[in-house]
């Protein structure tokens, strides 16, 4: 190990190993961040559809048009899909319980809306 050539080879090997380790850590962090962003996006879409449903309910009370309830039902179906997608990208058991609660609540509202639609 006294020659300069051996020292340069060792330095090159160590730098390659360090680069590989940094690259793998960077990929892991980016994938984790992407999953978190996907969950946030799904929750934001649920919130957006919930606000739209509130508007549709108000519109229904104004003009008693059943198409508003059909829009609400399609929004609830979208919300259910978004909740399931958020659950697949979730990164922890504490979040899983909250997301399952959201999904269960959406299904309950979906059933109630279908019953209201049948009664109307």
mmCIF file of N, CA and C in Angstrom, residues 90 92-99:
data_model
loop_
_atom_site.group_PDB
_atom_site.id
_atom_site.type_symbol
_atom_site.label_atom_id
_atom_site.label_comp_id
_atom_site.label_asym_id
_atom_site.label_seq_id
_atom_site.Cartn_x
_atom_site.Cartn_y
_atom_site.Cartn_z
ATOM 1 N N UNK A 90 -50.044 4.867 2.330
ATOM 2 C CA UNK A 90 -49.807 5.286 3.710
ATOM 3 C C UNK A 90 -48.526 4.669 4.256
ATOM 4 N N UNK A 92 -47.667 4.371 7.744
ATOM 5 C CA UNK A 92 -47.644 4.127 9.175
ATOM 6 C C UNK A 92 -48.977 3.675 9.704
ATOM 7 N N UNK A 93 -48.943 2.920 10.793
ATOM 8 C CA UNK A 93 -50.180 2.382 11.347
ATOM 9 C C UNK A 93 -51.068 3.473 11.925
ATOM 10 N N UNK A 94 -50.477 4.534 12.455
ATOM 11 C CA UNK A 94 -51.306 5.615 12.994
ATOM 12 C C UNK A 94 -52.090 6.291 11.877
ATOM 13 N N UNK A 95 -51.475 6.430 10.714
ATOM 14 C CA UNK A 95 -52.166 7.032 9.578
ATOM 15 C C UNK A 95 -53.178 6.060 8.993
ATOM 16 N N UNK A 96 -52.865 4.772 9.023
ATOM 17 C CA UNK A 96 -53.778 3.773 8.480
ATOM 18 C C UNK A 96 -55.123 3.813 9.197
ATOM 19 N N UNK A 97 -55.102 3.950 10.508
ATOM 20 C CA UNK A 97 -56.355 3.980 11.262
ATOM 21 C C UNK A 97 -57.191 5.195 10.868
ATOM 22 N N UNK A 98 -56.553 6.339 10.711
ATOM 23 C CA UNK A 98 -57.275 7.546 10.304
ATOM 24 C C UNK A 98 -57.839 7.404 8.894
ATOM 25 N N UNK A 99 -57.035 6.859 7.985
ATOM 26 C CA UNK A 99 -57.490 6.703 6.611
ATOM 27 C C UNK A 99 -58.611 5.671 6.502
#
